[in-house]
Amino acid sequence: MADPPPARLPLANGGSMPVVGYGLYQMDEEEAERSTAVALSCGYRHLDSASFYGNEAGVGRAIAASSIPREELFIASKVWTDCIGLGAHAVRHSVEVSLERLQVDFLDLVYVHWPVPGKHVEAYKALEALVAEGKARGIGLSNYRVADYEELVASGITLAPLVNQIEVNPFLYRRDAIDFFQDKGMAIVGYKPLLRGKAVTDATAIEVARKHNVTPAQVLLRWGIQHKFAVLPKSSQAERIDSNLHLFHFHLDDGDMATLDSLTTKDSLANFEAHFTKRSVADPSCPTLGDYAPVPGGGGGAEEAAVAAAQSGR
């Protein structure tokens, strides 16, 4: 018997997203094109992209070749930290380049990729303008902690964020933070749900998988869905791409869920905090930035000087 259609997660703007998305991190352009084509043929309709991934042109070619109606797709992208740091014009440029490369007229969701200190609020407000222009249908946060969210809301934004995309899996289940964002009406989208493949060899995941006659990957993804997260599995192997979408023919019982919840340790939480600090303060540049030209008269001399320095490698 075929699986029922993948469930959708409601969003606060009245829309919804498929709970299983296809993650596109760490693929070159050709691999992204090939793998996206496979994912779309398997039934994925949620594509999670980002300017920093450097492969959006390949994703766009696969979307165009699929002939799937645009309204059936949920396409997300993200603005990287260097463009966030350079201000509103660079944020706008990043989104416009993503639209061009993806060969679409609008994004269903556009994320602030990281809450760059002192800069993420301006970036968010620039995205609000793009929503008003119809270039995006909603705004998401990525890697935001509670304090970052509270700073954003206190700034007087006009559109509430729909989503917080964070790393979440049974080995990094930040229950209090997740409960906070869900209580605010935000959907949680989990990246690295399989720990880049490492989690599928965990003895607990294997044991639960045997109980349900499914794969460990399916158990880990189903765990996220039953916590009401959207999940973003990533694979370039056709068989795994397909099986990662088939998550609705079994159910984890309360004991399974509690066992999987318990896999998060104090060490994993501490490692997350160290990673967050490193990534939010010092990041590599985004492939989009090389295309950026300051708008004459826009952003002021300081911003234009910063752009020139970034483009020259200083």
Short mmCIF file of C-alpha atoms in Angstrom, two decimals:
data_model
loop_
_atom_site.label_atom_id
_atom_site.label_comp_id
_atom_site.label_asym_id
_atom_site.label_seq_id
_atom_site.Cartn_x
_atom_site.Cartn_y
_atom_site.Cartn_z
CA MET A 1 0.00 0.00 0.00
CA ALA A 2 1.32 3.43 -0.91
CA ASP A 3 1.95 5.95 1.84
CA PRO A 4 -0.65 8.73 2.22
CA PRO A 5 0.42 12.17 0.98
CA PRO A 6 2.99 13.81 3.27
CA ALA A 7 1.42 15.90 6.01
CA ARG A 8 1.69 19.66 6.11
CA LEU A 9 2.58 21.90 9.03
CA PRO A 10 0.31 24.95 9.48
CA LEU A 11 1.92 28.39 9.51
CA ALA A 12 0.72 31.49 11.34
CA ASN A 13 0.05 33.39 8.10
CA GLY A 14 -2.63 30.89 7.11
CA GLY A 15 -0.37 28.91 4.82
CA SER A 16 1.36 25.60 5.42
CA MET A 17 4.54 23.72 4.56
CA PRO A 18 5.17 20.04 3.88
CA VAL A 19 6.55 18.48 7.05
CA VAL A 20 9.27 16.67 5.08
CA GLY A 21 11.55 18.95 3.12
CA TYR A 22 14.60 18.21 1.03
CA GLY A 23 17.82 19.67 2.44
CA LEU A 24 20.41 20.96 -0.03
CA TYR A 25 23.43 21.77 2.14
CA GLN A 26 26.91 20.59 1.06
CA MET A 27 26.12 19.73 -2.55
CA ASP A 28 27.84 21.21 -5.56
CA GLU A 29 25.68 22.66 -8.31
CA GLU A 30 25.57 19.53 -10.46
CA GLU A 31 24.79 17.25 -7.52
CA ALA A 32 22.08 19.64 -6.35
CA GLU A 33 20.46 19.64 -9.79
CA ARG A 34 20.55 15.86 -10.04
CA SER A 35 19.39 15.21 -6.47
CA THR A 36 16.64 17.83 -6.59
CA ALA A 37 15.28 16.20 -9.73
CA VAL A 38 15.21 12.84 -7.92
CA ALA A 39 13.57 14.36 -4.85
CA LEU A 40 10.85 16.03 -6.89
CA SER A 41 10.16 12.81 -8.77
CA CYS A 42 9.81 10.98 -5.43
CA GLY A 43 7.20 13.47 -4.26
CA TYR A 44 9.09 16.09 -2.26
CA ARG A 45 7.48 19.51 -2.58
CA HIS A 46 9.46 21.42 0.07
CA LEU A 47 12.96 22.48 -0.98
CA ASP A 48 15.25 24.08 1.60
CA SER A 49 17.94 26.16 -0.06
CA ALA A 50 20.27 29.03 0.91
CA SER A 51 22.48 31.54 -0.83
CA PHE A 52 25.46 30.19 1.12
CA TYR A 53 25.04 26.70 -0.27
CA GLY A 54 26.29 27.93 -3.65
CA ASN A 55 24.07 25.55 -5.62
CA GLU A 56 20.83 27.42 -6.21
CA ALA A 57 21.34 27.61 -9.97
CA GLY A 58 21.38 23.81 -10.10
CA VAL A 59 18.28 23.61 -7.94
CA GLY A 60 16.58 26.11 -10.23
CA ARG A 61 17.34 24.05 -13.32
CA ALA A 62 15.79 20.99 -11.68
CA ILE A 63 12.69 22.95 -10.68
CA ALA A 64 12.28 24.30 -14.21
CA ALA A 65 12.78 20.88 -15.81
CA SER A 66 10.23 19.25 -13.50
CA SER A 67 7.28 21.24 -14.91
CA ILE A 68 5.64 20.98 -11.47
CA PRO A 69 3.24 23.92 -11.02
CA ARG A 70 4.78 26.60 -8.82
CA GLU A 71 1.86 26.58 -6.39
CA GLU A 72 2.56 22.93 -5.57
CA LEU A 73 6.07 23.76 -4.37
CA PHE A 74 7.25 25.27 -1.10
CA ILE A 75 10.62 26.88 -1.81
CA ALA A 76 12.74 28.44 0.92
CA SER A 77 16.06 30.26 0.83
CA LYS A 78 18.22 32.12 3.34
CA VAL A 79 20.28 35.31 3.48
CA TRP A 80 23.83 34.66 4.65
CA THR A 81 25.72 36.48 7.38
CA ASP A 82 27.94 38.66 5.21
CA CYS A 83 24.96 40.18 3.40
CA ILE A 84 23.17 40.55 6.74
CA GLY A 85 26.20 42.44 8.03
CA LEU A 86 26.30 44.77 5.04
CA GLY A 87 22.77 46.01 5.52
CA ALA A 88 19.41 46.24 3.81
CA HIS A 89 20.64 46.69 0.23
CA ALA A 90 22.82 43.60 0.42
CA VAL A 91 19.95 41.61 1.94
CA ARG A 92 17.71 42.64 -0.95
CA HIS A 93 20.42 41.75 -3.44
CA SER A 94 20.86 38.31 -1.90
CA VAL A 95 17.16 37.51 -2.23
CA GLU A 96 16.98 38.80 -5.79
CA VAL A 97 19.96 36.66 -6.81
CA SER A 98 18.36 33.61 -5.17
CA LEU A 99 15.13 34.23 -7.09
CA GLU A 100 17.03 34.50 -10.36
CA ARG A 101 19.07 31.34 -9.74
CA LEU A 102 16.08 29.34 -8.55
CA GLN A 103 14.07 30.57 -11.57
CA VAL A 104 11.07 31.57 -9.48
CA ASP A 105 9.21 34.84 -8.94
CA PHE A 106 8.79 34.50 -5.19
CA LEU A 107 9.97 32.47 -2.20
CA ASP A 108 7.47 30.80 0.06
CA LEU A 109 9.82 31.50 2.95
CA VAL A 110 12.97 33.57 3.27
CA TYR A 111 15.16 33.14 6.33
CA VAL A 112 17.61 35.27 8.26
CA HIS A 113 20.27 32.54 8.25
CA TRP A 114 21.96 33.55 11.52
CA PRO A 115 21.13 36.27 14.08
CA VAL A 116 24.23 38.36 13.41
CA PRO A 117 24.73 40.56 16.50
CA GLY A 118 23.74 44.17 15.85
CA LYS A 119 22.64 43.42 12.28
CA HIS A 120 19.89 40.81 12.18
CA VAL A 121 17.05 43.21 13.04
CA GLU A 122 17.81 45.45 10.06
CA ALA A 123 18.02 42.37 7.84
CA TYR A 124 14.63 41.17 9.04
CA LYS A 125 13.05 44.54 8.31
CA ALA A 126 14.54 44.46 4.81
CA LEU A 127 12.83 41.11 4.30
CA GLU A 128 9.53 42.61 5.46
CA ALA A 129 9.77 45.03 2.53
CA LEU A 130 10.34 42.13 0.14
CA VAL A 131 7.24 40.36 1.47
CA ALA A 132 5.25 43.54 0.81
CA GLU A 133 6.55 43.50 -2.78
CA GLY A 134 5.48 39.89 -3.30
CA LYS A 135 9.01 38.50 -3.55
CA ALA A 136 8.45 36.34 -0.48
CA ARG A 137 5.34 35.08 1.27
CA GLY A 138 6.77 34.87 4.75
CA ILE A 139 9.89 35.30 6.87
CA GLY A 140 11.66 32.68 8.91
CA LEU A 141 14.38 32.76 11.51
CA SER A 142 17.28 30.34 11.50
CA ASN A 143 19.48 29.49 14.47
CA TYR A 144 17.73 31.99 16.74
CA ARG A 145 17.85 31.65 20.48
CA VAL A 146 15.16 33.06 22.75
CA ALA A 147 17.17 36.22 23.45
CA ASP A 148 17.65 36.87 19.72
CA TYR A 149 13.93 36.50 19.12
CA GLU A 150 13.06 38.83 21.98
CA GLU A 151 15.47 41.46 20.65
CA LEU A 152 13.84 41.20 17.23
CA VAL A 153 10.28 41.53 18.52
CA ALA A 154 11.20 44.46 20.77
CA SER A 155 12.48 46.35 17.70
CA GLY A 156 8.95 46.86 16.38
CA ILE A 157 8.74 44.45 13.45
CA THR A 158 5.44 44.40 11.57
CA LEU A 159 5.38 40.77 10.39
CA ALA A 160 5.71 37.92 12.87
CA PRO A 161 8.29 35.27 11.96
CA LEU A 162 6.64 32.04 10.86
CA VAL A 163 9.43 29.56 11.54
CA ASN A 164 12.63 29.01 13.48
CA GLN A 165 14.90 26.58 11.67
CA ILE A 166 17.34 25.01 14.10
CA GLU A 167 19.42 21.89 14.46
CA VAL A 168 17.19 19.38 16.19
CA ASN A 169 17.30 15.61 16.54
CA PRO A 170 17.12 13.19 19.48
CA PHE A 171 20.75 14.01 20.29
CA LEU A 172 20.11 17.76 20.42
CA TYR A 173 16.60 18.28 21.74
CA ARG A 174 16.48 21.73 23.34
CA ARG A 175 13.05 21.22 24.80
CA ASP A 176 12.66 24.55 26.62
CA ALA A 177 13.67 26.65 23.61
CA ILE A 178 11.51 24.61 21.24
CA ASP A 179 8.50 24.89 23.55
CA PHE A 180 9.04 28.66 23.73
CA PHE A 181 8.98 29.14 19.97
CA GLN A 182 6.06 26.78 19.42
CA ASP A 183 4.11 28.61 22.14
CA LYS A 184 4.71 31.82 20.18
CA GLY A 185 2.96 30.24 17.19
CA MET A 186 6.14 29.51 15.25
CA ALA A 187 6.80 26.28 13.43
CA ILE A 188 10.06 24.46 14.13
CA VAL A 189 12.00 23.22 11.11
CA GLY A 190 14.78 20.82 12.03
CA TYR A 191 18.01 20.59 10.08
CA LYS A 192 20.56 17.80 10.61
CA PRO A 193 17.78 15.43 11.71
CA LEU A 194 20.13 12.50 11.01
CA LEU A 195 23.34 14.20 12.22
CA ARG A 196 24.63 14.01 8.64
CA GLY A 197 24.17 10.26 8.69
CA LYS A 198 25.93 9.58 12.00
CA ALA A 199 22.72 9.05 13.96
CA VAL A 200 21.54 6.09 11.87
CA THR A 201 24.20 3.88 13.50
CA ASP A 202 23.02 4.66 17.03
CA ALA A 203 22.03 1.50 18.91
CA THR A 204 18.81 3.00 20.25
CA ALA A 205 17.67 4.16 16.82
CA ILE A 206 18.46 0.72 15.40
CA GLU A 207 16.51 -1.02 18.17
CA VAL A 208 13.42 1.14 17.65
CA ALA A 209 13.69 0.69 13.89
CA ARG A 210 13.68 -3.10 14.25
CA LYS A 211 10.58 -2.90 16.41
CA HIS A 212 8.69 -1.09 13.64
CA ASN A 213 10.37 -2.78 10.65
CA VAL A 214 11.64 0.51 9.28
CA THR A 215 15.07 2.11 8.89
CA PRO A 216 16.83 4.04 11.67
CA ALA A 217 16.59 7.15 9.49
CA GLN A 218 12.83 6.76 9.28
CA VAL A 219 12.64 6.46 13.08
CA LEU A 220 14.65 9.64 13.61
CA LEU A 221 12.59 11.59 11.09
CA ARG A 222 9.32 10.27 12.47
CA TRP A 223 10.45 11.39 15.94
CA GLY A 224 10.67 14.95 14.65
CA ILE A 225 7.29 14.79 12.94
CA GLN A 226 5.60 13.50 16.10
CA HIS A 227 7.09 16.47 17.96
CA LYS A 228 5.35 18.63 15.32
CA PHE A 229 8.56 19.70 13.59
CA ALA A 230 9.20 19.84 9.88
CA VAL A 231 12.31 17.82 9.05
CA LEU A 232 14.95 18.29 6.36
CA PRO A 233 16.68 15.02 5.48
CA LYS A 234 19.50 15.27 2.96
CA SER A 235 20.89 12.52 0.77
CA SER A 236 22.15 12.24 -2.79
CA GLN A 237 21.29 8.53 -3.07
CA ALA A 238 17.97 7.93 -4.83
CA GLU A 239 16.91 5.04 -2.60
CA ARG A 240 17.49 7.02 0.59
CA ILE A 241 15.88 10.15 -0.82
CA ASP A 242 12.77 8.08 -1.44
CA SER A 243 12.70 6.18 1.86
CA ASN A 244 13.21 9.39 3.87
CA LEU A 245 9.85 10.60 2.57
CA HIS A 246 7.96 7.45 3.62
CA LEU A 247 7.25 8.24 7.26
CA PHE A 248 3.50 7.97 7.62
CA HIS A 249 2.85 4.23 7.71
CA PHE A 250 4.04 3.72 11.31
CA HIS A 251 3.77 5.48 14.66
CA LEU A 252 6.21 5.73 17.56
CA ASP A 253 4.56 4.99 20.90
CA ASP A 254 5.11 7.03 24.07
CA GLY A 255 7.89 4.72 25.21
CA ASP A 256 9.74 5.07 21.91
CA MET A 257 9.47 8.85 22.06
CA ALA A 258 10.69 9.04 25.67
CA THR A 259 13.64 6.77 24.89
CA LEU A 260 14.65 8.88 21.91
CA ASP A 261 14.15 12.14 23.85
CA SER A 262 16.61 10.88 26.47
CA LEU A 263 19.50 10.72 23.97
CA THR A 264 20.26 14.43 24.44
CA THR A 265 23.14 14.92 26.90
CA LYS A 266 24.62 17.89 28.74
CA ASP A 267 27.72 17.59 26.54
CA SER A 268 25.70 17.88 23.34
CA LEU A 269 23.95 20.98 24.67
CA ALA A 270 27.30 22.53 25.64
CA ASN A 271 28.77 21.75 22.22
CA PHE A 272 25.79 23.46 20.60
CA GLU A 273 26.42 26.66 22.57
CA ALA A 274 30.07 26.72 21.48
CA HIS A 275 29.12 26.15 17.85
CA PHE A 276 26.51 28.90 17.95
CA THR A 277 28.96 31.46 19.31
CA LYS A 278 31.55 30.59 16.68
CA ARG A 279 29.12 30.71 13.76
CA SER A 280 27.35 33.91 14.77
CA VAL A 281 30.56 35.90 15.18
CA ALA A 282 32.92 34.73 12.42
CA ASP A 283 31.65 33.20 9.19
CA PRO A 284 33.02 32.54 5.71
CA SER A 285 31.70 34.68 2.88
CA CYS A 286 28.72 33.80 0.73
CA PRO A 287 29.02 33.08 -3.02
CA THR A 288 26.31 35.70 -3.65
CA LEU A 289 28.38 38.60 -2.34
CA GLY A 290 30.70 38.72 -5.34
CA ASP A 291 27.76 39.84 -7.48
CA TYR A 292 26.81 42.66 -5.16
CA ALA A 293 27.06 46.27 -6.27
CA PRO A 294 26.02 49.01 -3.83
CA VAL A 295 22.98 51.03 -4.84
CA PRO A 296 24.14 54.59 -5.67
CA GLY A 297 23.22 56.85 -2.82
CA GLY A 298 21.81 53.96 -0.80
CA GLY A 299 23.15 52.82 2.51
CA GLY A 300 25.71 55.59 2.91
CA GLY A 301 29.46 55.73 2.50
CA ALA A 302 30.20 53.43 5.41
CA GLU A 303 28.14 50.59 3.95
CA GLU A 304 29.61 51.06 0.47
CA ALA A 305 33.13 51.05 1.91
CA ALA A 306 32.35 47.82 3.75
CA VAL A 307 31.08 46.23 0.55
CA ALA A 308 34.15 47.32 -1.38
CA ALA A 309 36.42 45.90 1.30
CA ALA A 310 34.55 42.59 1.33
CA GLN A 311 34.73 42.29 -2.45
CA SER A 312 38.43 43.06 -2.52
CA GLY A 313 39.16 40.40 0.07
CA ARG A 314 40.25 42.80 2.80
#
